[in-house]
């Protein structure tokens, strides 16, 4: 069915597979579906009287589980990504506990000609209900349909792919803006996953040390924390905690419960916490109820500021990683003449058949009677006995626990703000307690010069999931944490037309040699220009960095006419008569194309830095005619290249029709060498091929007018 793609006349990269089946848990779509859904999930083991309590969680949302919409979005994203790689293979969804039913979808695909299907469960981690049970679902479906020529292969759990870590790391970073600026030592990141019975933990993984359910999560937490630290220079202490316990109260499950964990934080001096549901690919009812409501209420009772990070959903990095898994498996199967290489098999398939409907016996799965995927805890107890399994009791595994690799166990509460190891540490403006970095990822930047993390294509995908009782500003505006900076309202900035003028001059006649006369000349000139009403962001000494220029003055205003008046006043002053204009441009802030909350630093509350680099920018003519997806991909790469440079602040203003350029860019930093590093790093990205003009450069130190004048030639 998928061997050839007629429209392209070439082999489909998914050959020998005829379809991709996304297998998921499912969820109700209406109030009427809630109780039948819960009865199916509990498999008759729980009376309706207890299920009715769980049903109330769904009724709060009119019976609609968020998993359905999330799965539909993921399905479409996978289809688009596969098409972009040259595959027209069908991608369908089959649920275990709700429509579209798994068996019915398999039957439909078979009727359409599919004989070999690749199954992708929407569970990233290896446990019975998140891995083995999907294998059994597939085997039972093949057996029930009675088609000996039907084969369903399975993608192994994907918790280790980089796209999963990137998506979760960006969600954590975005959520920092949802809590007040907080000292690093007073902040925690709680990585949350689904609790499962301890026998199920022991049966998870390959049986080798370090492969079980908890170890998988600790490895994922470590990588996510590492990405956050790389991009922002700091990462609060993190802990691995659990939610959604169900089953008999006497049965040991993974602990601590997220609510019990929150109770311990105030006594540790913690005032802010980020809840990051890394164990969930998308919002389930567990996430919405257990975190957005129950955990939020606990935090509010304790006086903790709390934000809930978004789940990966259809994040582009995750989607790209999943499609790479699909196509890589297809490649490997082709090379192996149709066999699935052993290194691609799940642990649950290593010793049993993965083909033809023969199922691994449920008897080989300890804890199989305790599925870990019910839509909600049906019974639970705060008094669950401590786990007999070392490391899985009521103490959270964390960045300071012995279980993670050595890197994760290093102290993360610094005595001074941390910067990436590859960068020099700037001298702080004031001796203040380190605050948690609350910058967060933005979608692909509007144009070059945007040095935030950039992995997402649309503004909607950058959202931080809402949480009860918390304020959520629109978009992902970066709240400043440097003592020199002040927060602004991004909506108000975007509603205004905010202008910048960059005027370069050369000293052509010597200034007064007498210091008093020179100061009088400069001060009088500055005072006269100030009357126009513009803000002067800085005077920059260009001498020596260029032979044809000595001064750049950067003015800003909400009125272009005010800037023009400032220029007229300046050239007409006593000081201006000693200068010759070299270069001058006007530009204006316009809301960014992909992320309306991304602001130029000069209007985002960021104070001027010691050094600044100014330059114009023009794209090649074909850039604006490229497919939006291609532009977005290149800009994401560009943004990631600059993501390790949070110490460099960028301001990009539009200059279309105002002169000869499309954009005017400014980079500001306390270390001149860092401006050099960033500009060099930006050369190694694909978007560089679409640059037409990016000179001249005017770079200089920001100084006060009298200091600048004292450095110049005198008569």
XYZ file of C-alpha atoms in Angstrom:
715
model
C 0.000 0.000 0.000
C 2.795 2.450 0.847
C 5.623 0.995 -1.223
C 5.389 3.729 -3.834
C 4.113 7.285 -3.780
C 2.488 7.801 -7.209
C 2.450 11.589 -6.933
C 6.215 11.589 -6.452
C 7.165 8.494 -8.385
C 9.459 7.333 -5.604
C 9.507 4.937 -2.698
C 7.623 6.138 0.377
C 10.077 6.573 3.271
C 7.650 4.607 5.475
C 7.826 1.488 3.300
C 7.261 -1.399 4.215
C 4.572 0.033 6.484
C 1.126 0.746 5.068
C -0.231 2.826 7.950
C 0.692 4.452 11.239
C -1.661 3.754 14.136
C -1.460 6.189 17.032
C -2.656 4.163 20.027
C -4.038 6.040 23.014
C -5.956 5.605 26.231
C -9.017 7.546 25.108
C -11.492 9.674 26.993
C -15.178 10.667 26.999
C -16.500 13.367 24.677
C -19.781 14.056 26.483
C -21.479 13.648 29.852
C -23.288 10.566 28.550
C -20.002 8.831 27.788
C -18.416 9.373 31.205
C -19.811 6.441 33.202
C -19.476 3.864 30.367
C -15.894 5.051 29.931
C -15.082 4.667 33.632
C -16.701 1.209 33.766
C -14.505 0.095 30.885
C -11.382 1.557 32.474
C -12.050 -0.129 35.825
C -12.989 -3.398 34.108
C -15.855 -4.011 36.536
C -13.622 -3.966 39.608
C -15.069 -0.734 41.033
C -18.757 -0.214 41.925
C -20.694 2.598 40.254
C -21.062 4.381 43.587
C -17.309 5.006 43.644
C -17.080 5.681 39.936
C -19.689 8.408 40.364
C -17.232 10.358 42.507
C -14.615 10.184 39.767
C -17.220 11.151 37.189
C -17.632 14.500 38.908
C -14.160 15.434 37.713
C -15.350 15.012 34.127
C -18.694 16.683 34.711
C -16.771 19.765 35.805
C -15.735 19.974 32.125
C -19.122 18.931 30.756
C -17.891 15.366 30.327
C -15.173 16.221 27.806
C -11.660 14.892 28.336
C -8.865 17.152 27.037
C -7.027 14.136 25.655
C -9.288 13.952 22.598
C -8.477 17.392 21.238
C -4.800 16.895 22.036
C -4.680 13.590 20.158
C -6.384 15.091 17.131
C -3.811 17.883 17.038
C -0.963 15.394 17.394
C -2.411 13.254 14.615
C -2.548 16.179 12.199
C 0.952 17.330 13.147
C 2.337 13.845 12.475
C 0.610 13.752 9.097
C 2.055 17.106 8.106
C 5.555 16.188 9.245
C 5.422 12.891 7.363
C 4.213 14.679 4.238
C 7.088 17.134 4.535
C 9.417 14.110 4.445
C 7.761 12.649 1.371
C 5.358 10.138 2.921
C 1.640 9.879 2.167
C 1.095 7.035 4.625
C -2.280 7.090 6.460
C -2.057 8.102 10.134
C -5.041 7.114 12.282
C -5.975 7.101 15.965
C -7.179 4.039 17.853
C -8.226 4.219 21.522
C -8.314 1.518 24.160
C -11.280 2.901 26.105
C -13.287 5.151 23.785
C -14.040 5.824 20.144
C -12.388 5.573 17.732
C -11.963 2.026 19.024
C -8.616 0.346 18.469
C -10.003 -2.849 16.901
C -12.350 -0.955 14.605
C -9.566 1.278 13.325
C -7.305 -1.712 12.672
C -10.131 -3.428 10.795
C -10.762 -0.310 8.719
C -7.087 0.018 7.821
C -6.988 -3.631 6.779
C -10.026 -3.101 4.556
C -8.188 -0.175 2.943
C -5.272 -2.440 2.082
C -2.960 -2.099 5.071
C -1.106 -5.323 5.822
C 1.706 -3.998 7.981
C 0.986 -1.257 10.522
C 3.394 0.654 12.735
C 1.853 1.466 16.123
C 2.868 4.568 18.091
C 1.433 4.639 21.645
C 0.951 8.065 23.210
C 2.850 6.988 26.327
C 6.492 7.982 26.533
C 7.565 5.719 29.403
C 7.802 1.966 29.778
C 5.313 0.389 32.175
C 2.673 -2.271 31.789
C -0.212 0.050 30.909
C 2.003 2.467 28.964
C 3.802 -0.139 26.863
C 3.055 -3.840 27.296
C -0.706 -3.383 27.344
C -0.616 -1.647 23.952
C 1.351 -4.607 22.606
C -1.384 -6.888 23.937
C -4.095 -4.649 22.462
C -2.495 -5.055 19.045
C -2.069 -8.803 19.363
C -5.659 -9.265 20.505
C -6.944 -7.135 17.641
C -5.059 -9.217 15.078
C -6.335 -12.432 16.642
C -9.925 -11.183 16.809
C -9.927 -10.076 13.183
C -8.493 -13.394 12.028
C -6.159 -11.991 9.381
C -2.940 -14.050 9.333
C -1.338 -11.614 6.884
C -1.792 -8.627 9.203
C 1.237 -7.505 11.201
C 1.378 -4.700 13.777
C 4.818 -3.535 14.868
C 5.291 -1.142 17.760
C 7.501 1.872 18.401
C 9.417 1.572 21.665
C 8.806 4.125 24.465
C 10.255 7.466 23.412
C 11.106 9.155 26.714
C 14.749 9.369 25.672
C 14.392 11.307 22.421
C 15.720 14.846 22.411
C 12.457 16.316 21.136
C 10.649 15.144 24.265
C 13.241 16.805 26.488
C 13.214 20.010 24.423
C 9.420 20.289 24.539
C 9.339 19.794 28.304
C 12.302 22.097 28.929
C 10.665 24.892 26.990
C 7.448 24.382 28.919
C 9.346 24.648 32.201
C 11.115 27.798 31.052
C 7.860 29.350 29.881
C 6.242 28.662 33.232
C 8.883 30.670 35.088
C 7.098 33.806 33.894
C 3.950 32.677 35.705
C 5.485 32.938 39.175
C 6.827 36.063 40.880
C 10.574 36.727 40.597
C 11.917 34.386 43.268
C 15.419 33.636 44.591
C 16.730 30.407 43.134
C 16.939 28.671 46.503
C 13.276 29.523 47.197
C 12.056 27.892 43.985
C 11.380 24.252 43.134
C 10.521 22.449 39.931
C 8.361 19.396 40.632
C 8.509 16.937 37.746
C 5.217 15.039 37.973
C 4.348 11.646 36.536
C 1.712 8.955 36.997
C 2.170 6.815 40.095
C 2.109 3.059 39.510
C 2.194 0.004 41.843
C 5.647 -1.024 43.008
C 5.412 -4.524 41.453
C 4.791 -2.779 38.142
C 7.912 -0.667 38.692
C 9.963 -3.826 39.259
C 8.569 -5.357 36.060
C 9.262 -2.287 33.925
C 12.242 -1.779 31.663
C 14.544 -4.498 30.402
C 15.417 -5.893 33.802
C 18.852 -4.311 33.654
C 19.746 -1.782 36.372
C 18.796 1.761 35.464
C 16.058 0.822 32.979
C 12.978 0.697 35.241
C 10.104 3.205 35.255
C 11.633 5.454 37.921
C 15.087 5.420 36.331
C 13.573 6.404 32.995
C 11.966 9.424 34.608
C 15.101 10.417 36.494
C 17.069 10.352 33.255
C 14.419 12.487 31.551
C 14.363 14.948 34.466
C 18.128 15.245 34.365
C 18.156 16.016 30.640
C 15.313 18.540 30.897
C 17.038 20.291 33.795
C 20.279 20.330 31.820
C 18.571 22.031 28.873
C 17.038 24.659 31.134
C 20.418 25.282 32.722
C 22.126 25.527 29.334
C 19.626 28.025 27.968
C 19.201 30.248 31.006
C 22.289 29.657 33.077
C 20.415 28.382 36.134
C 17.958 25.703 37.173
C 16.123 25.481 40.495
C 16.367 22.315 42.537
C 14.019 19.721 41.076
C 12.166 16.725 42.478
C 10.332 13.777 40.922
C 6.854 13.320 42.419
C 3.689 11.442 41.525
C -0.025 11.885 40.972
C -3.159 9.876 40.170
C -2.724 7.031 42.611
C -5.517 4.468 42.379
C -6.172 0.920 43.515
C -6.429 -0.425 47.052
C -5.080 1.846 49.802
C -3.028 -1.032 51.213
C -1.116 -1.630 47.969
C 2.269 0.141 47.763
C 2.523 2.698 44.958
C 5.181 5.203 44.013
C 5.407 8.198 46.344
C 5.394 11.029 47.297
C 2.059 12.254 46.043
C 2.336 15.766 44.646
C 0.082 17.190 47.370
C 2.098 15.569 50.159
C 5.238 16.908 48.517
C 3.870 20.454 48.394
C 3.190 20.273 52.132
C 6.934 19.900 52.747
C 8.056 22.976 50.793
C 7.242 25.928 53.093
C 9.366 24.376 55.820
C 12.294 24.353 53.386
C 11.952 28.067 52.693
C 10.369 27.513 49.284
C 7.871 30.125 48.111
C 7.383 29.263 44.407
C 6.954 25.964 42.601
C 6.581 24.897 38.986
C 4.601 21.700 38.367
C 5.925 20.047 35.209
C 3.867 17.000 34.125
C 6.684 15.309 32.224
C 5.064 11.880 32.498
C 2.192 12.941 30.243
C 2.436 13.608 26.519
C -0.727 15.703 26.588
C -3.329 16.984 29.025
C -5.309 14.096 30.493
C -7.962 14.452 33.140
C -5.235 13.484 35.621
C -3.271 16.586 34.687
C -6.234 18.944 34.613
C -7.814 17.709 37.849
C -4.849 16.544 39.900
C -2.550 19.465 39.110
C -4.660 22.388 37.904
C -7.217 21.949 40.668
C -6.166 19.723 43.564
C -2.454 20.605 43.623
C -3.243 24.260 42.932
C -5.619 24.325 45.894
C -2.976 22.732 48.107
C -0.403 25.293 46.994
C -2.807 28.154 47.596
C -3.543 26.866 51.094
C 0.188 26.751 51.802
C 0.826 30.225 50.400
C 2.953 28.929 47.536
C 3.072 30.657 44.164
C 2.491 27.928 41.592
C 2.566 27.530 37.830
C 1.814 24.436 35.824
C 3.994 23.825 32.782
C 2.331 22.757 29.555
C 2.521 19.167 28.353
C 4.419 18.551 25.082
C 1.224 18.002 23.044
C 2.098 18.549 19.373
C 5.234 20.592 20.026
C 7.259 20.701 16.781
C 10.370 19.274 18.443
C 8.408 16.287 19.751
C 6.607 15.739 16.454
C 9.869 15.853 14.517
C 11.406 13.388 16.953
C 8.473 10.978 16.714
C 8.462 11.046 12.928
C 12.204 10.400 12.965
C 11.505 7.287 15.070
C 8.886 6.143 12.558
C 11.049 6.645 9.484
C 14.156 5.240 11.181
C 12.275 2.055 12.043
C 11.011 1.778 8.472
C 14.583 2.189 7.198
C 15.879 -0.449 9.607
C 13.152 -2.945 8.710
C 13.857 -2.497 4.996
C 17.567 -3.069 5.566
C 16.790 -6.184 7.642
C 14.617 -7.663 4.865
C 11.412 -7.130 6.797
C 12.528 -8.103 10.293
C 12.414 -5.660 13.189
C 15.982 -5.359 14.536
C 16.221 -6.415 18.159
C 17.528 -3.027 19.269
C 14.238 -1.453 18.125
C 12.039 -3.849 20.084
C 10.444 -2.769 23.349
C 11.554 -4.575 26.496
C 8.121 -6.230 26.461
C 8.918 -7.717 23.046
C 12.428 -8.961 23.669
C 11.371 -12.459 24.765
C 8.024 -12.799 23.047
C 6.424 -12.432 19.669
C 5.845 -8.968 18.339
C 4.195 -10.289 15.239
C 1.093 -12.047 13.925
C -1.232 -11.715 16.880
C 0.527 -13.993 19.378
C 0.321 -12.144 22.677
C 2.743 -12.056 25.548
C 0.975 -13.646 28.487
C -0.489 -11.266 31.065
C 0.828 -13.692 33.659
C 4.334 -12.466 32.868
C 3.420 -8.913 33.928
C 3.427 -8.436 37.700
C 0.806 -5.926 38.633
C -1.173 -6.520 35.466
C -4.332 -6.328 37.516
C -3.524 -2.752 38.459
C -3.524 -0.733 35.253
C -1.772 2.563 35.771
C -3.761 4.473 33.251
C -7.226 5.007 34.709
C -8.618 8.380 33.860
C -8.669 9.240 37.540
C -7.742 7.836 40.894
C -10.662 5.668 41.918
C -9.366 5.047 45.409
C -6.419 6.442 47.239
C -4.938 6.981 50.639
C -2.589 9.489 52.132
C -1.467 6.719 54.434
C -0.069 4.350 51.843
C 2.735 2.263 53.337
C 6.266 3.272 52.487
C 7.682 1.427 49.534
C 9.865 -1.590 50.167
C 11.677 -0.693 46.962
C 14.755 1.395 47.682
C 14.380 4.938 46.447
C 10.653 4.740 45.801
C 9.257 5.654 49.191
C 7.822 8.917 50.407
C 10.962 10.972 49.764
C 11.009 12.595 46.355
C 13.816 11.671 44.010
C 15.412 14.962 43.102
C 18.331 16.921 41.779
C 19.965 16.357 45.159
C 19.038 12.654 45.471
C 21.565 9.821 45.067
C 19.619 8.154 42.261
C 20.348 10.526 39.352
C 23.676 10.631 37.512
C 26.401 12.752 39.072
C 25.552 15.806 36.992
C 22.048 15.985 38.392
C 23.246 15.665 41.961
C 25.367 18.783 41.836
C 24.125 21.705 43.961
C 21.867 24.021 42.014
C 21.446 26.742 44.618
C 24.238 29.172 43.699
C 25.681 31.969 45.776
C 25.622 34.216 42.718
C 23.690 34.174 39.456
C 24.873 31.362 37.212
C 25.770 31.933 33.584
C 26.543 29.221 31.016
C 30.007 27.773 31.518
C 31.035 28.846 28.029
C 30.430 32.488 28.846
C 32.297 34.917 31.080
C 30.466 35.909 34.224
C 29.417 39.558 33.999
C 29.864 41.710 37.054
C 26.442 42.185 38.649
C 25.117 45.715 38.703
C 24.105 45.387 42.343
C 24.762 42.725 44.986
C 21.312 41.185 44.969
C 20.093 37.696 45.790
C 19.971 35.554 42.645
C 16.509 35.365 41.188
C 15.143 32.511 39.174
C 15.638 33.100 35.446
C 12.185 33.836 34.151
C 13.019 34.192 30.509
C 11.247 31.576 28.464
C 11.197 30.212 24.962
C 9.554 32.109 22.184
C 8.402 30.797 18.859
C 10.587 31.231 15.824
C 11.883 34.790 15.891
C 10.347 37.415 13.665
C 13.743 38.205 12.213
C 17.425 37.836 13.002
C 18.543 39.271 16.302
C 16.031 37.403 18.461
C 18.183 35.343 20.796
C 15.511 33.579 22.840
C 15.030 29.828 22.612
C 13.041 29.211 19.445
C 11.509 25.803 18.787
C 7.833 26.505 18.244
C 6.017 27.654 15.171
C 2.960 29.448 16.437
C 2.056 31.639 19.346
C -0.595 29.206 20.540
C 1.991 26.486 21.011
C 3.973 28.556 23.482
C 1.191 28.654 26.023
C 1.700 27.751 29.620
C -1.218 25.640 30.724
C -3.701 27.583 32.865
C -3.873 26.750 36.529
C -6.614 27.583 38.983
C -6.030 30.757 40.932
C -2.959 31.840 38.978
C -2.455 34.896 36.815
C -1.361 34.054 33.302
C -0.129 36.946 31.180
C -0.828 36.698 27.488
C 1.921 35.068 25.492
C 5.392 34.329 26.793
C 6.813 37.750 27.657
C 10.155 37.518 29.410
C 9.935 39.109 32.843
C 13.305 40.765 33.594
C 15.266 39.499 36.589
C 18.368 41.699 36.361
C 18.228 44.390 39.043
C 18.686 47.019 36.333
C 15.564 45.973 34.428
C 11.851 46.569 34.931
C 8.832 44.520 33.746
C 6.431 45.949 31.178
C 2.998 44.988 29.866
C 3.627 43.367 26.454
C 0.083 44.079 25.285
C 0.524 47.795 25.921
C 3.865 47.800 24.132
C 2.370 46.081 21.098
C -0.563 48.489 20.960
C 1.760 51.483 20.693
C 4.003 52.612 17.852
C 7.387 52.891 19.547
C 10.193 54.401 17.513
C 13.953 54.414 17.561
C 16.403 56.710 15.782
C 20.058 55.844 15.333
C 22.241 58.768 14.293
C 25.979 58.503 13.601
C 28.378 61.458 13.482
C 32.031 62.188 12.776
C 33.958 64.873 14.660
C 35.242 67.238 11.962
C 36.432 70.197 14.029
C 38.074 70.039 17.426
C 36.037 70.607 20.569
C 37.039 73.311 23.080
C 40.256 72.396 24.861
C 39.166 74.078 28.071
C 37.240 71.497 30.158
C 34.806 74.093 31.472
C 34.000 75.457 28.028
C 33.687 71.934 26.647
C 31.315 70.901 29.425
C 29.205 74.015 28.891
C 29.017 73.269 25.159
C 27.989 69.654 25.701
C 25.555 70.231 28.561
C 23.803 73.067 26.754
C 23.461 71.007 23.599
C 22.081 68.006 25.489
C 19.599 70.161 27.372
C 18.337 71.731 24.128
C 17.799 68.337 22.493
C 16.046 66.987 25.608
C 13.348 69.624 25.193
C 12.088 67.775 22.104
C 10.765 65.077 24.449
C 12.654 61.992 23.245
C 14.349 59.493 25.545
C 18.086 59.128 24.999
C 18.944 55.448 25.392
C 22.612 56.138 24.999
C 25.626 57.887 23.545
C 28.097 55.380 22.100
C 31.787 56.046 21.488
C 32.604 54.574 18.062
C 36.103 56.027 17.842
C 38.737 53.479 16.912
C 36.214 50.811 15.949
C 35.587 52.829 12.799
C 37.700 55.479 11.112
C 34.706 57.299 9.659
C 32.570 57.729 12.778
C 32.981 58.828 16.396
C 29.492 58.948 17.926
C 26.152 57.176 17.716
C 23.170 58.624 19.570
C 20.177 56.324 20.134
C 16.887 58.072 20.810
C 13.464 56.481 21.414
C 9.940 57.905 21.465
C 6.313 57.021 20.801
C 6.249 59.790 18.164
C 8.443 59.733 15.064
C 8.137 63.503 14.727
C 9.708 63.931 18.163
C 12.730 61.950 17.012
C 13.045 64.020 13.866
C 12.843 67.177 15.972
C 15.555 65.787 18.257
C 17.800 65.243 15.265
C 17.212 68.786 13.964
C 17.943 70.218 17.385
C 21.104 68.147 17.795
C 22.730 69.096 14.485
C 21.852 72.723 15.155
C 23.481 72.884 18.586
C 26.915 74.203 19.334
C 28.167 70.640 19.635
C 26.442 69.628 16.416
C 28.420 72.230 14.496
C 31.608 70.310 15.321
C 30.104 67.139 13.809
C 29.244 65.834 10.352
C 26.352 63.358 9.915
C 27.528 59.944 8.671
C 24.486 57.657 8.906
C 20.995 57.973 10.382
C 17.958 55.709 10.366
C 14.492 55.574 11.858
C 12.692 52.334 12.782
C 9.559 51.251 14.652
C 8.507 48.284 16.779
C 5.866 46.098 15.149
C 4.459 42.968 16.869
C 6.492 39.902 15.976
C 5.153 37.600 13.279
C 5.174 34.366 15.254
C 5.042 35.521 18.863
C 3.279 38.747 19.739
C 4.811 38.829 23.196
C 8.380 38.934 21.955
C 9.536 42.516 22.465
C 12.676 44.443 21.529
C 14.846 44.771 24.618
C 14.789 48.561 24.385
C 11.004 48.501 24.920
C 10.853 45.373 27.124
C 12.074 47.017 30.302
C 15.696 45.980 29.714
C 18.152 48.649 30.810
C 20.982 49.686 28.470
C 24.144 47.596 28.692
C 27.746 48.774 28.545
C 28.365 47.884 24.887
C 26.108 47.979 21.854
C 26.356 46.923 18.239
C 24.070 48.529 15.641
C 23.510 47.348 12.081
C 20.885 47.325 9.321
C 19.405 44.179 7.850
C 17.786 43.238 4.545
C 16.567 39.770 3.571
C 16.919 38.342 0.084
C 13.857 38.887 -2.086
C 12.961 35.191 -2.115
C 12.820 35.013 1.700
C 9.328 36.463 1.963
C 8.063 34.111 -0.756
C 9.271 30.942 0.956
C 6.746 28.593 2.506
C 5.977 29.757 6.046
C 6.921 26.354 7.418
C 10.371 26.545 5.819
C 10.960 30.035 7.155
C 9.791 28.922 10.567
C 12.167 25.951 10.593
C 15.144 28.120 9.676
C 14.246 30.696 12.286
C 13.891 27.999 14.931
C 17.421 26.858 14.128
C 18.576 30.464 14.260
C 16.930 30.990 17.629
C 18.465 27.852 19.093
C 21.917 29.024 17.955
C 21.460 32.146 20.050
C 19.664 30.492 22.956
C 22.881 30.070 24.940
C 23.409 33.838 25.012
C 20.888 35.258 27.500
C 23.440 37.917 28.465
C 23.139 39.501 25.009
C 20.003 41.613 24.575
C 18.502 42.174 21.130
C 16.299 44.938 19.757
C 14.924 44.526 16.244
C 12.843 47.351 14.806
C 11.162 47.515 11.407
C 12.434 50.055 8.888
C 10.466 49.176 5.750
C 9.873 52.339 3.681
C 11.727 54.492 6.208
C 15.067 54.222 4.441
C 17.133 51.690 2.519
C 16.740 48.839 5.003
C 14.092 46.435 6.282
C 15.246 46.181 9.884
C 17.567 47.977 12.266
C 19.125 45.675 14.858
C 20.905 46.334 18.109
C 22.762 43.880 20.332
C 23.618 45.011 23.848
C 25.860 43.347 26.391
C 28.147 44.028 29.320
C 31.001 42.122 27.647
C 32.078 43.245 24.170
C 33.528 39.804 23.419
C 30.083 38.278 23.859
C 28.744 40.458 21.034
C 31.509 39.036 18.856
C 30.619 35.470 19.909
C 26.937 35.891 19.157
C 27.449 37.464 15.748
C 29.829 34.650 14.820
C 27.425 31.967 16.054
C 24.671 33.416 13.889
C 26.762 32.693 10.783
C 26.311 28.926 11.133
C 22.580 28.696 10.448
C 20.577 28.015 7.304
C 18.777 31.367 7.447
C 22.134 33.011 6.762
C 21.700 32.025 3.102
C 18.823 34.506 2.881
C 20.687 37.633 3.986
C 21.211 40.402 1.438
C 22.539 43.309 3.525
C 23.768 43.402 7.127
C 26.336 46.200 7.095
C 27.550 48.726 8.143
C 28.230 47.864 11.769
C 28.509 50.615 14.355
C 29.768 49.321 17.690
C 30.802 51.266 20.748
C 30.831 51.723 24.487
C 27.922 53.526 26.109
C 29.260 56.614 27.895
C 27.831 59.851 29.235
C 28.103 62.887 26.895
C 30.806 64.627 28.934
C 32.974 61.494 28.983
C 32.549 61.113 25.241
C 33.465 64.748 24.616
C 36.552 64.472 26.816
C 37.883 61.694 24.582
C 37.658 63.724 21.353
C 40.082 65.999 19.541
C 40.301 69.551 20.807
C 41.200 72.786 19.062
